[in-house]
Tab-separated table of C-alpha atoms and ligand atoms in Angstrom:
chain	number	residue	atom	x	y	z
A	1	MET	CA	-14.066	3.835	-59.850
A	2	SER	CA	-10.822	4.373	-61.988
A	3	LEU	CA	-8.108	2.064	-61.315
A	4	TRP	CA	-5.445	4.689	-60.493
A	5	LYS	CA	-7.393	6.031	-57.510
A	6	GLN	CA	-7.051	2.911	-55.220
A	7	PRO	CA	-3.338	2.766	-55.196
A	8	SER	CA	-3.181	6.662	-54.522
A	9	LYS	CA	-5.565	6.239	-51.700
A	10	LEU	CA	-3.603	3.420	-50.183
A	11	ALA	CA	-0.425	5.573	-50.610
A	12	MET	CA	-2.262	8.356	-48.905
A	13	VAL	CA	-3.160	6.259	-45.937
A	14	VAL	CA	0.424	5.013	-45.633
A	15	VAL	CA	1.817	8.624	-45.697
A	16	LEU	CA	-0.838	9.631	-43.110
A	17	LEU	CA	0.044	6.788	-40.839
A	18	LEU	CA	3.817	7.502	-41.063
A	19	LEU	CA	3.259	11.133	-40.259
A	20	LEU	CA	0.920	10.219	-37.426
A	21	CYS	CA	3.550	7.782	-36.138
A	22	HIS	CA	6.093	10.377	-36.512
A	23	ALA	CA	3.896	13.059	-34.559
A	24	VAL	CA	2.899	10.579	-31.723
A	25	ASP	CA	6.055	8.640	-31.011
A	26	LYS	CA	8.093	7.113	-33.759
A	27	VAL	CA	9.543	4.474	-31.273
A	28	HIS	CA	6.237	3.097	-30.346
A	29	CYS	CA	4.946	2.852	-34.053
A	30	SER	CA	7.749	0.729	-34.939
A	31	THR	CA	6.902	-2.796	-36.283
A	32	HIS	CA	9.362	-4.337	-33.848
A	33	HIS	CA	7.783	-4.154	-30.121
A	34	ASN	CA	11.318	-4.608	-29.097
A	35	ASN	CA	12.165	-0.943	-29.758
A	36	SER	CA	10.086	0.346	-27.110
A	37	GLN	CA	11.148	1.936	-23.908
A	38	ASP	CA	8.812	-0.378	-22.029
A	39	PHE	CA	10.511	-3.408	-23.674
A	40	HIS	CA	13.915	-2.199	-22.515
A	41	SER	CA	12.840	-1.315	-18.973
A	42	LEU	CA	11.533	-4.804	-18.573
A	43	LEU	CA	14.756	-6.293	-19.855
A	44	GLU	CA	16.575	-4.098	-17.437
A	45	PHE	CA	14.252	-5.209	-14.625
A	46	LYS	CA	14.968	-8.993	-15.684
A	47	LYS	CA	18.840	-8.230	-15.541
A	48	GLY	CA	18.514	-7.368	-11.869
A	49	ILE	CA	17.213	-10.779	-11.068
A	50	THR	CA	19.570	-13.331	-9.671
A	51	SER	CA	17.648	-16.199	-9.188
A	52	ASP	CA	14.224	-17.374	-10.716
A	53	PRO	CA	13.634	-20.917	-9.259
A	54	HIS	CA	10.083	-21.240	-10.787
A	55	GLY	CA	11.025	-19.916	-14.179
A	56	ALA	CA	8.793	-17.172	-13.814
A	57	LEU	CA	10.610	-15.104	-16.543
A	58	SER	CA	11.262	-17.954	-18.886
A	59	ASN	CA	9.094	-16.469	-21.568
A	60	TRP	CA	10.689	-12.934	-21.290
A	61	ASN	CA	12.430	-12.950	-24.616
A	62	PRO	CA	12.180	-10.853	-27.679
A	63	SER	CA	10.415	-13.486	-29.888
A	64	ILE	CA	7.292	-12.865	-27.771
A	65	HIS	CA	5.744	-9.440	-27.479
A	66	PHE	CA	6.466	-8.169	-23.955
A	67	CYS	CA	2.663	-7.662	-23.496
A	68	HIS	CA	2.351	-11.480	-23.276
A	69	TRP	CA	5.428	-12.122	-20.976
A	70	HIS	CA	4.391	-13.718	-17.727
A	71	GLY	CA	3.243	-11.256	-15.075
A	72	VAL	CA	2.890	-8.295	-17.511
A	73	ASN	CA	-0.123	-6.827	-18.752
A	74	CYS	CA	-0.568	-3.933	-21.124
A	75	SER	CA	-3.042	-1.231	-22.141
A	76	SER	CA	-5.467	-2.451	-24.797
A	77	THR	CA	-4.713	0.426	-27.355
A	78	ARG	CA	-1.620	0.908	-29.438
A	79	PRO	CA	0.902	1.822	-28.678
A	80	TYR	CA	0.880	-1.005	-25.998
A	81	ARG	CA	2.000	0.214	-22.728
A	82	VAL	CA	2.833	-1.817	-19.620
A	83	THR	CA	-0.036	-1.285	-17.048
A	84	GLU	CA	0.703	-4.170	-14.855
A	85	LEU	CA	3.761	-5.930	-13.510
A	86	ASN	CA	2.713	-8.830	-11.121
A	87	LEU	CA	5.305	-11.398	-10.114
A	88	THR	CA	4.147	-12.108	-6.501
A	89	GLY	CA	5.283	-15.125	-4.745
A	90	GLN	CA	7.810	-16.492	-7.407
A	91	ASN	CA	10.951	-16.731	-5.045
A	92	LEU	CA	12.637	-14.208	-7.312
A	93	ALA	CA	16.000	-12.823	-5.825
A	94	GLY	CA	17.992	-9.814	-6.696
A	95	GLN	CA	17.467	-6.118	-6.784
A	96	ILE	CA	14.465	-4.381	-8.276
A	97	SER	CA	15.977	-2.142	-11.033
A	98	SER	CA	14.818	1.338	-11.010
A	99	SER	CA	14.061	0.824	-14.662
A	100	VAL	CA	10.522	-0.167	-13.471
A	101	GLY	CA	10.426	3.472	-12.556
A	102	ASN	CA	10.372	4.041	-16.496
A	103	LEU	CA	7.095	2.201	-17.056
A	104	THR	CA	4.996	5.279	-16.673
A	105	PHE	CA	1.787	3.687	-17.632
A	106	LEU	CA	1.916	1.295	-14.673
A	107	HIS	CA	-1.143	0.892	-12.621
A	108	THR	CA	-0.195	-2.141	-10.682
A	109	LEU	CA	3.293	-3.254	-9.349
A	110	ASP	CA	2.937	-6.475	-7.373
A	111	LEU	CA	6.421	-7.859	-6.515
A	112	SER	CA	5.452	-8.954	-2.993
A	113	ASN	CA	6.394	-12.202	-1.391
A	114	ASN	CA	9.718	-12.567	-2.981
A	115	SER	CA	13.423	-12.369	-1.947
A	116	PHE	CA	14.373	-9.041	-3.257
A	117	ILE	CA	17.079	-6.974	-1.573
A	118	GLY	CA	18.453	-3.437	-1.740
A	119	PRO	CA	16.636	-0.217	-1.502
A	120	LEU	CA	13.006	0.606	-2.814
A	121	PRO	CA	13.203	1.450	-6.543
A	122	LEU	CA	12.777	5.092	-7.698
A	123	LEU	CA	9.274	5.223	-8.859
A	124	ASN	CA	8.792	9.038	-8.978
A	125	LYS	CA	7.563	9.214	-12.470
A	126	LEU	CA	4.818	6.583	-12.057
A	127	ARG	CA	1.799	8.982	-11.671
A	128	ASN	CA	-0.749	6.508	-12.645
A	129	LEU	CA	0.349	3.909	-10.247
A	130	ASP	CA	-2.601	2.978	-7.851
A	131	LEU	CA	-1.370	-0.342	-6.210
A	132	LEU	CA	2.125	-0.743	-5.078
A	133	PHE	CA	2.823	-4.111	-3.313
A	134	LEU	CA	6.288	-4.851	-2.268
A	135	GLY	CA	5.754	-6.517	1.090
A	136	SER	CA	7.458	-9.619	2.109
A	137	ASN	CA	10.742	-9.039	0.573
A	138	HIS	CA	14.153	-8.197	2.129
A	139	LEU	CA	14.151	-4.429	1.089
A	140	GLU	CA	16.038	-2.167	3.212
A	141	ASP	CA	16.963	1.616	3.504
A	142	VAL	CA	14.533	4.539	3.910
A	143	ILE	CA	11.256	5.511	2.408
A	144	LEU	CA	12.031	8.598	0.559
A	145	ASP	CA	9.887	11.533	-0.452
A	146	TRP	CA	9.686	10.473	-4.213
A	147	LEU	CA	6.687	8.556	-3.189
A	148	THR	CA	4.572	11.669	-3.028
A	149	ASN	CA	4.906	11.884	-6.838
A	150	CYS	CA	2.820	8.733	-7.162
A	151	SER	CA	-0.183	10.850	-6.631
A	152	ASN	CA	-2.734	8.293	-7.634
A	153	LEU	CA	-1.522	5.677	-5.190
A	154	VAL	CA	-4.608	3.761	-3.441
A	155	TYR	CA	-2.988	1.144	-1.560
A	156	LEU	CA	0.655	1.042	-0.526
A	157	ASP	CA	2.084	-2.159	0.909
A	158	LEU	CA	5.764	-2.275	2.058
A	159	SER	CA	5.085	-4.681	4.983
A	160	LYS	CA	7.558	-7.283	6.161
A	161	ASN	CA	10.785	-5.676	4.778
A	162	HIS	CA	13.848	-4.258	6.582
A	163	LEU	CA	13.071	-0.554	5.917
A	164	THR	CA	14.481	1.834	8.391
A	165	GLY	CA	14.233	5.491	9.109
A	166	HIS	CA	10.855	7.655	9.623
A	167	ILE	CA	7.582	7.428	7.937
A	168	PRO	CA	7.627	10.649	5.724
A	169	PRO	CA	5.026	13.081	6.715
A	170	ASN	CA	4.733	13.907	2.968
A	171	ILE	CA	2.755	10.659	2.846
A	172	ALA	CA	-0.203	12.999	3.132
A	173	PHE	CA	0.142	14.202	-0.414
A	174	LEU	CA	-1.135	10.879	-1.491
A	175	LYS	CA	-4.732	12.154	-1.475
A	176	LYS	CA	-6.182	8.788	-2.830
A	177	LEU	CA	-4.768	6.502	-0.310
A	178	GLU	CA	-7.169	3.856	1.113
A	179	GLY	CA	-4.584	1.730	2.511
A	180	ILE	CA	-1.167	1.961	4.276
A	181	ASN	CA	0.487	-1.099	5.251
A	182	LEU	CA	4.003	-0.753	6.748
A	183	TYR	CA	4.037	-3.564	9.421
A	184	GLY	CA	6.987	-5.596	10.234
A	185	ASN	CA	9.826	-3.141	9.432
A	186	TYR	CA	12.499	-1.292	11.535
A	187	LEU	CA	10.694	1.998	11.174
A	188	SER	CA	11.314	4.487	13.897
A	189	GLY	CA	10.338	8.015	14.862
A	190	VAL	CA	6.792	9.228	15.442
A	191	ILE	CA	3.609	8.648	13.576
A	192	PRO	CA	3.139	11.554	11.122
A	193	PRO	CA	0.078	13.693	12.314
A	194	THR	CA	-0.485	14.604	8.668
A	195	LEU	CA	-2.269	11.331	8.312
A	196	ARG	CA	-5.261	13.275	9.353
A	197	ASN	CA	-5.267	14.751	5.902
A	198	LEU	CA	-5.968	11.429	4.371
A	199	SER	CA	-9.852	11.630	4.152
A	200	THR	CA	-9.996	8.442	1.910
A	201	LEU	CA	-7.924	6.256	4.369
A	202	LEU	CA	-9.608	3.211	5.548
A	203	LEU	CA	-6.611	0.923	6.874
A	204	VAL	CA	-3.434	1.771	8.392
A	205	ASP	CA	-1.153	-0.941	9.820
A	206	LEU	CA	2.197	0.295	11.246
A	207	SER	CA	2.559	-2.501	13.734
A	208	ASN	CA	5.706	-4.410	14.485
A	209	ASN	CA	8.067	-1.448	14.027
A	210	GLN	CA	10.042	0.748	16.424
A	211	LEU	CA	7.849	3.848	16.503
A	212	ASN	CA	7.926	5.987	19.640
A	213	GLY	CA	6.452	8.969	20.945
A	214	SER	CA	2.723	9.348	21.602
A	215	ILE	CA	-0.074	8.659	19.159
A	216	PRO	CA	-0.802	11.972	17.496
A	217	ASN	CA	-4.442	13.407	18.238
A	218	GLU	CA	-4.840	13.537	14.469
A	219	VAL	CA	-4.772	9.670	14.188
A	220	TRP	CA	-8.171	9.783	16.079
A	221	GLN	CA	-9.654	12.359	13.529
A	222	ILE	CA	-9.086	10.418	10.169
A	223	PRO	CA	-12.573	10.683	9.015
A	224	ASN	CA	-13.437	7.306	7.604
A	225	ILE	CA	-10.850	5.035	9.059
A	226	GLN	CA	-11.976	1.366	9.578
A	227	MET	CA	-8.747	-0.122	10.998
A	228	VAL	CA	-5.872	1.179	12.850
A	229	ASN	CA	-3.099	-1.180	14.006
A	230	LEU	CA	-0.217	0.267	15.909
A	231	ALA	CA	0.522	-2.754	17.945
A	232	ILE	CA	4.204	-3.908	18.824
A	233	ASN	CA	5.984	-0.631	18.936
A	234	ASN	CA	7.334	1.819	21.626
A	235	LEU	CA	4.427	4.142	21.758
A	236	SER	CA	3.804	6.058	25.001
A	237	GLY	CA	1.252	8.566	26.263
A	238	GLY	CA	-2.476	7.452	26.223
A	239	ILE	CA	-5.797	7.568	24.409
A	240	PRO	CA	-7.401	11.180	24.728
A	241	ASP	CA	-10.490	11.369	26.713
A	242	THR	CA	-11.780	13.997	24.357
A	243	PHE	CA	-12.223	11.068	21.903
A	244	THR	CA	-14.697	12.223	19.008
A	245	ASN	CA	-16.768	10.336	16.614
A	246	LEU	CA	-14.848	7.555	14.903
A	247	SER	CA	-17.976	5.799	13.677
A	248	SER	CA	-16.447	3.756	10.990
A	249	LEU	CA	-13.595	2.276	13.206
A	250	MET	CA	-13.921	-1.534	13.416
A	251	ILE	CA	-10.476	-2.818	14.528
A	252	LEU	CA	-8.100	-0.908	16.987
A	253	GLY	CA	-4.789	-2.581	17.715
A	254	LEU	CA	-2.554	-1.061	20.172
A	255	ASP	CA	-1.200	-3.873	22.090
A	256	HIS	CA	2.455	-4.314	23.116
A	257	ASN	CA	3.350	-0.656	23.560
A	258	MET	CA	4.164	1.532	26.568
A	259	LEU	CA	0.591	3.283	26.551
A	260	GLY	CA	-0.900	4.151	29.942
A	261	GLY	CA	-3.691	6.418	31.442
A	262	THR	CA	-7.228	5.539	31.735
A	263	LEU	CA	-9.527	4.657	28.852
A	264	PRO	CA	-11.861	7.386	27.779
A	265	SER	CA	-15.287	6.735	29.463
A	266	ASN	CA	-17.328	7.279	26.174
A	267	ILE	CA	-15.131	4.835	24.261
A	268	GLY	CA	-18.015	2.436	23.451
A	269	ASP	CA	-20.266	5.287	22.328
A	270	VAL	CA	-17.758	7.056	19.941
A	271	LEU	CA	-16.719	3.745	18.345
A	272	PRO	CA	-20.089	2.219	17.637
A	273	HIS	CA	-18.916	-0.121	14.998
A	274	LEU	CA	-15.953	-1.565	16.892
A	275	GLN	CA	-15.444	-5.185	16.408
A	276	GLY	CA	-12.028	-5.909	17.852
A	277	LEU	CA	-10.161	-3.959	20.578
A	278	TYR	CA	-6.646	-4.976	21.420
A	279	LEU	CA	-4.845	-3.189	24.175
A	280	GLY	CA	-2.861	-5.968	25.794
A	281	SER	CA	0.610	-5.646	27.280
A	282	ASN	CA	0.459	-1.819	28.011
A	283	LEU	CA	0.257	0.317	31.272
A	284	PHE	CA	-3.601	1.125	31.007
A	285	PHE	CA	-5.286	1.510	34.626
A	286	GLY	CA	-8.683	2.392	36.000
A	287	THR	CA	-11.783	0.807	35.278
A	288	ILE	CA	-13.144	-0.877	32.010
A	289	PRO	CA	-15.771	1.620	30.676
A	290	THR	CA	-19.382	0.612	30.852
A	291	SER	CA	-20.009	2.347	27.495
A	292	LEU	CA	-17.998	-0.524	25.840
A	293	GLY	CA	-21.341	-2.546	26.366
A	294	ASN	CA	-22.945	-0.088	23.848
A	295	ALA	CA	-20.454	-1.221	20.967
A	296	SER	CA	-22.748	-3.953	20.094
A	297	ASN	CA	-20.488	-5.398	17.235
A	298	LEU	CA	-17.722	-6.196	19.740
A	299	GLU	CA	-16.258	-9.660	19.106
A	300	VAL	CA	-12.967	-9.459	20.675
A	301	VAL	CA	-11.872	-7.393	23.679
A	302	ASP	CA	-8.424	-8.326	24.400
A	303	LEU	CA	-6.917	-6.327	27.329
A	304	PRO	CA	-4.396	-8.618	29.108
A	305	ASN	CA	-1.318	-7.491	30.953
A	306	ASN	CA	-2.589	-3.974	31.898
A	307	LEU	CA	-3.272	-2.547	35.415
A	308	PHE	CA	-7.056	-2.369	35.248
A	309	SER	CA	-8.932	-2.533	38.491
A	310	GLY	CA	-12.797	-3.036	39.382
A	311	THR	CA	-15.315	-5.288	38.065
A	312	ILE	CA	-16.385	-6.219	34.390
A	313	PRO	CA	-19.263	-3.831	33.663
A	314	SER	CA	-22.701	-5.723	33.644
A	315	SER	CA	-23.309	-3.896	30.220
A	316	PHE	CA	-20.844	-6.522	28.844
A	317	GLY	CA	-24.016	-8.928	29.026
A	318	ASN	CA	-25.503	-7.020	26.062
A	319	LEU	CA	-22.653	-7.935	23.770
A	320	SER	CA	-24.258	-10.731	21.994
A	321	LYS	CA	-21.460	-11.214	19.396
A	322	LEU	CA	-18.581	-11.256	21.985
A	323	GLN	CA	-16.353	-14.350	21.508
A	324	ILE	CA	-13.228	-13.295	23.369
A	325	LEU	CA	-12.962	-11.348	26.646
A	326	ASN	CA	-9.225	-11.599	27.854
A	327	LEU	CA	-8.480	-9.737	30.996
A	328	GLU	CA	-5.416	-11.917	32.158
A	329	VAL	CA	-2.879	-10.367	34.141
B	1	LIG	C1	14.116	-6.914	-32.446
B	1	LIG	O1	13.465	-7.814	-33.319
B	1	LIG	C2	13.978	-7.738	-34.629
B	1	LIG	C3	13.118	-8.777	-35.412
B	1	LIG	O2	12.300	-9.702	-34.613
B	1	LIG	C4	15.425	-8.413	-34.533
B	1	LIG	O3	16.054	-8.382	-35.832
B	1	LIG	C5	16.263	-7.382	-33.449
B	1	LIG	O4	17.579	-8.068	-33.473
B	1	LIG	C6	15.704	-7.328	-32.226
B	1	LIG	N1	16.336	-6.349	-31.465
B	1	LIG	C7	16.542	-6.493	-30.160
B	1	LIG	C8	17.295	-5.432	-29.369
B	1	LIG	O5	16.210	-7.662	-29.533
B	2	LIG	C1	-5.008	-7.269	-18.372
B	2	LIG	O1	-5.607	-5.870	-18.423
B	2	LIG	C2	-7.045	-5.908	-18.944
B	2	LIG	C3	-7.516	-4.567	-18.994
B	2	LIG	O2	-6.428	-3.746	-19.521
B	2	LIG	C4	-7.917	-6.680	-18.065
B	2	LIG	O3	-9.143	-6.919	-18.710
B	2	LIG	C5	-7.426	-8.094	-17.852
B	2	LIG	O4	-8.078	-8.900	-16.921
B	2	LIG	C6	-5.865	-8.031	-17.448
B	2	LIG	N1	-5.322	-9.438	-17.379
B	2	LIG	C7	-4.741	-9.760	-16.365
B	2	LIG	C8	-3.951	-11.231	-16.412
B	2	LIG	O5	-4.485	-9.162	-15.358
B	3	LIG	C1	-1.147	-10.402	-8.507
B	3	LIG	O1	-1.508	-11.770	-8.883
B	3	LIG	C2	-2.000	-12.680	-8.016
B	3	LIG	C3	-2.201	-13.991	-8.714
B	3	LIG	O2	-1.306	-14.462	-9.278
B	3	LIG	C4	-3.201	-12.235	-7.582
B	3	LIG	O3	-3.731	-12.983	-6.345
B	3	LIG	C5	-2.935	-10.796	-6.747
B	3	LIG	O4	-4.194	-10.185	-6.477
B	3	LIG	C6	-2.270	-9.946	-7.940
B	3	LIG	N1	-2.015	-8.528	-7.509
B	3	LIG	C7	-2.658	-7.455	-7.635
B	3	LIG	C8	-2.174	-6.223	-6.978
B	3	LIG	O5	-3.563	-7.419	-8.376
B	4	LIG	C1	4.280	-16.572	-0.889
B	4	LIG	O1	4.563	-17.408	-2.111
B	4	LIG	C2	4.739	-18.775	-1.961
B	4	LIG	C3	5.243	-19.297	-2.993
B	4	LIG	O2	6.437	-18.868	-3.458
B	4	LIG	C4	3.419	-19.156	-1.412
B	4	LIG	O3	3.421	-20.520	-1.120
B	4	LIG	C5	2.789	-18.535	-0.215
B	4	LIG	O4	1.481	-18.800	-0.001
B	4	LIG	C6	2.936	-17.089	-0.347
B	4	LIG	N1	2.463	-16.355	0.703
B	4	LIG	C7	1.596	-15.175	0.630
B	4	LIG	C8	1.399	-14.697	2.050
B	4	LIG	O5	1.067	-14.902	-0.192
B	5	LIG	C1	14.817	5.656	-17.803
B	5	LIG	O1	14.577	6.162	-19.162
B	5	LIG	C2	15.511	7.212	-19.529
B	5	LIG	C3	15.130	7.831	-20.830
B	5	LIG	O2	13.780	7.952	-21.041
B	5	LIG	C4	16.823	6.587	-19.599
B	5	LIG	O3	17.809	7.720	-19.806
B	5	LIG	C5	17.142	6.109	-18.225
B	5	LIG	O4	18.471	5.362	-18.047
B	5	LIG	C6	16.229	4.976	-17.741
B	5	LIG	N1	16.344	4.688	-16.360
B	5	LIG	C7	16.619	3.224	-16.045
B	5	LIG	C8	16.946	2.936	-14.719
B	5	LIG	O5	16.451	2.373	-16.932
B	6	LIG	C1	8.191	14.882	-8.784
B	6	LIG	O1	8.009	15.311	-10.076
B	6	LIG	C2	8.462	16.549	-10.388
B	6	LIG	C3	7.915	16.800	-11.888
B	6	LIG	O2	8.098	15.631	-12.448
B	6	LIG	C4	9.845	16.665	-10.265
B	6	LIG	O3	10.327	17.931	-10.529
B	6	LIG	C5	10.141	16.347	-8.864
B	6	LIG	O4	11.383	16.252	-8.576
B	6	LIG	C6	9.740	15.056	-8.420
B	6	LIG	N1	9.809	14.794	-7.022
B	6	LIG	C7	10.345	13.877	-6.400
B	6	LIG	C8	10.608	13.719	-4.852
B	6	LIG	O5	11.007	12.964	-7.063
B	7	LIG	C1	-2.959	19.084	5.752
B	7	LIG	O1	-4.191	19.823	6.142
B	7	LIG	C2	-3.804	21.011	6.900
B	7	LIG	C3	-5.091	21.593	7.287
B	7	LIG	O2	-6.218	21.068	6.798
B	7	LIG	C4	-3.025	21.890	5.929
B	7	LIG	O3	-2.602	23.029	6.525
B	7	LIG	C5	-1.749	21.049	5.389
B	7	LIG	O4	-1.108	21.713	4.457
B	7	LIG	C6	-2.246	19.717	4.935
B	7	LIG	N1	-0.918	19.108	4.668
B	7	LIG	C7	-0.795	18.172	3.657
B	7	LIG	C8	0.618	17.502	3.682
B	7	LIG	O5	-1.712	17.976	2.858
B	8	LIG	C1	12.400	8.028	20.223
B	8	LIG	O1	13.518	7.171	19.862
B	8	LIG	C2	14.658	8.171	19.503
B	8	LIG	C3	15.768	7.128	19.478
B	8	LIG	O2	15.509	6.070	18.555
B	8	LIG	C4	14.912	8.943	20.775
B	8	LIG	O3	16.120	9.844	20.328
B	8	LIG	C5	13.742	9.925	21.064
B	8	LIG	O4	13.910	10.717	22.233
B	8	LIG	C6	12.558	8.881	21.260
B	8	LIG	N1	11.305	9.794	21.440
B	8	LIG	C7	10.388	9.610	22.499
B	8	LIG	C8	9.316	10.613	22.497
B	8	LIG	O5	10.708	8.730	23.368
B	9	LIG	C1	11.337	2.266	24.309
B	9	LIG	O1	11.555	3.528	24.852
B	9	LIG	C2	12.031	3.411	26.219
B	9	LIG	C3	12.112	4.834	26.772
B	9	LIG	O2	10.840	5.519	26.341
B	9	LIG	C4	13.533	2.872	26.170
B	9	LIG	O3	13.927	2.809	27.383
B	9	LIG	C5	13.386	1.566	25.274
B	9	LIG	O4	14.848	1.010	25.115
B	9	LIG	C6	12.765	1.596	24.103
B	9	LIG	N1	12.614	0.140	23.511
B	9	LIG	C7	12.745	-0.162	22.240
B	9	LIG	C8	12.625	-1.591	21.819
B	9	LIG	O5	13.134	0.874	21.385
B	10	LIG	C1	-20.551	10.376	13.469
B	10	LIG	O1	-20.329	10.499	12.255
B	10	LIG	C2	-21.360	9.868	11.306
B	10	LIG	C3	-20.669	9.783	9.822
B	10	LIG	O2	-19.677	10.534	9.866
B	10	LIG	C4	-22.636	10.563	11.476
B	10	LIG	O3	-23.604	9.924	10.807
B	10	LIG	C5	-22.943	10.607	12.961
B	10	LIG	O4	-24.158	11.323	13.067
B	10	LIG	C6	-21.888	11.204	13.863
B	10	LIG	N1	-22.189	11.019	15.261
B	10	LIG	C7	-22.045	11.880	15.911
B	10	LIG	C8	-22.560	11.713	17.451
B	10	LIG	O5	-21.321	12.929	15.796
B	11	LIG	C1	-25.287	3.532	25.870
B	11	LIG	O1	-25.993	4.203	24.763
B	11	LIG	C2	-27.264	4.804	25.322
B	11	LIG	C3	-27.979	5.183	24.097
B	11	LIG	O2	-27.229	5.885	23.168
B	11	LIG	C4	-26.939	5.973	26.097
B	11	LIG	O3	-28.106	6.541	26.591
B	11	LIG	C5	-26.137	5.503	27.239
B	11	LIG	O4	-25.612	6.635	28.132
B	11	LIG	C6	-24.776	4.744	26.894
B	11	LIG	N1	-24.250	4.037	27.907
B	11	LIG	C7	-23.054	4.448	28.338
B	11	LIG	C8	-22.548	3.729	29.589
B	11	LIG	O5	-22.318	5.229	27.692
B	12	LIG	C1	-28.676	-3.482	27.585
B	12	LIG	O1	-29.163	-2.935	26.446
B	12	LIG	C2	-30.612	-2.419	26.772
B	12	LIG	C3	-31.302	-1.998	25.549
B	12	LIG	O2	-30.392	-1.336	24.671
B	12	LIG	C4	-30.495	-1.520	27.756
B	12	LIG	O3	-31.911	-1.046	28.135
B	12	LIG	C5	-29.842	-1.990	29.100
B	12	LIG	O4	-29.669	-0.994	30.001
B	12	LIG	C6	-28.521	-2.591	28.606
B	12	LIG	N1	-27.977	-3.335	29.908
B	12	LIG	C7	-26.817	-2.852	30.347
B	12	LIG	C8	-26.487	-3.715	31.553
B	12	LIG	O5	-26.176	-1.831	30.030
């Protein structure tokens, strides 16, 4: 091998790399990680934080690559992009900067259980986001339609905040949603019937809000739903007696509303996997359906403060897993 060939090969590789860098994204190929957009987005996020009592962000400085900052995780290939930002339970206070909306490779954003105030950050560019956990903060204002751009979202948790306004019907564009957790806010208006379109939905918890109107029939048609919690709202109307197959439903919580009417006589047959039935503090009347004795997984039947009459069906004797039967008035 001649001596001159090797340096020229090396030069060739360098030239190629530089060209490649230029073509891909000159910013990310920079030798200084601190030039990248994700670096600046994270620093911008840090600026929004007014209190960090546990020093959660103490290693967030330019001498350390941002992929090693506490709570940050990156893709394993260059250019390194932030895929996870998880600062749950750090007592952080301040506002969530909309710069997190520029972390376009983000899959997981978990800022739950802190003391963030202000509106939800604008995250409409986060098409890869699958887990969004912002629960247990002091976030306020409304849930806007930008959410529908996070089309890969699997789990949405905005529970225990101060959110107001309606649940956007467009939530049904989030075709991969498996869990919606909005409990403990000040949401008003009706439950969007479009929830019916979410065929992957397993859990929906809208309890402890100010929702009113009747429960749309579509809610009883979400194909694979396992848990529905609508307790502690101002819902009226009843449960339709043309109740069909909801064979995956395990937990049904409707307590503390203004629901009335009789229970569907086939309720135990169409909810064969029911484990917990919570209907307390409503205006239900009539007899307790015998068919409930057919829902052999029932552990809790909690029906206090209603207007039921008659006797406890003898079929309840077949409920071998039953632990709580509450019929207090
Ligand atoms: C980025 O890092 C380089 C070298 O570590 C340093 O000279 C430069 O000031 C840094 N820039 C910023 C914006 O932190
Ligand atoms: C960071 O992400 C990689 C995959 O990209 C994963 O294997 C690793 O467990 C993650 N680390 C943390 C702390 O989440
Ligand atoms: C965030 O990190 C905590 C541990 O610090 C973990 O328990 C939690 O599951 C993580 N959140 C997500 C969405 O992965
Ligand atoms: C919230 O975070 C605190 C620490 O800041 C922790 O003690 C508590 O268990 C967390 N709560 C939940 C529900 O994760
Ligand atoms: C997001 O990035 C764009 C450029 O890509 C920038 O103009 C904008 O200011 C950034 N937004 C925030 C909130 O940092
Ligand atoms: C969703 O993304 C598209 C394309 O990037 C954009 O035009 C549209 O304004 C976004 N919608 C919302 C509600 O942000
Ligand atoms: C929901 O499904 C209905 C009928 O299947 C369809 O007409 C409607 O456009 C869908 N809506 C959304 C938001 O996906
Ligand atoms: C729901 O509450 C709003 C006010 O918050 C009221 O205008 C509306 O009539 C109520 N709807 C029903 C069906 O009770
Ligand atoms: C619930 O709705 C009724 C009327 O349907 C209304 O009188 C009452 O104020 C509402 N309660 C709350 C807490 O919104
Ligand atoms: C109810 O749905 C399940 C699964 O979707 C199915 O296996 C079962 O046959 C259905 N039962 C009735 C009575 O339609
Ligand atoms: C209980 O289930 C059996 C078998 O599926 C059925 O024949 C019976 O009618 C059901 N009982 C009631 C009260 O629905
Ligand atoms: C209890 O279950 C058995 C077997 O499924 C059935 O034959 C019987 O009628 C049930 N008893 C009552 C009181 O429903």
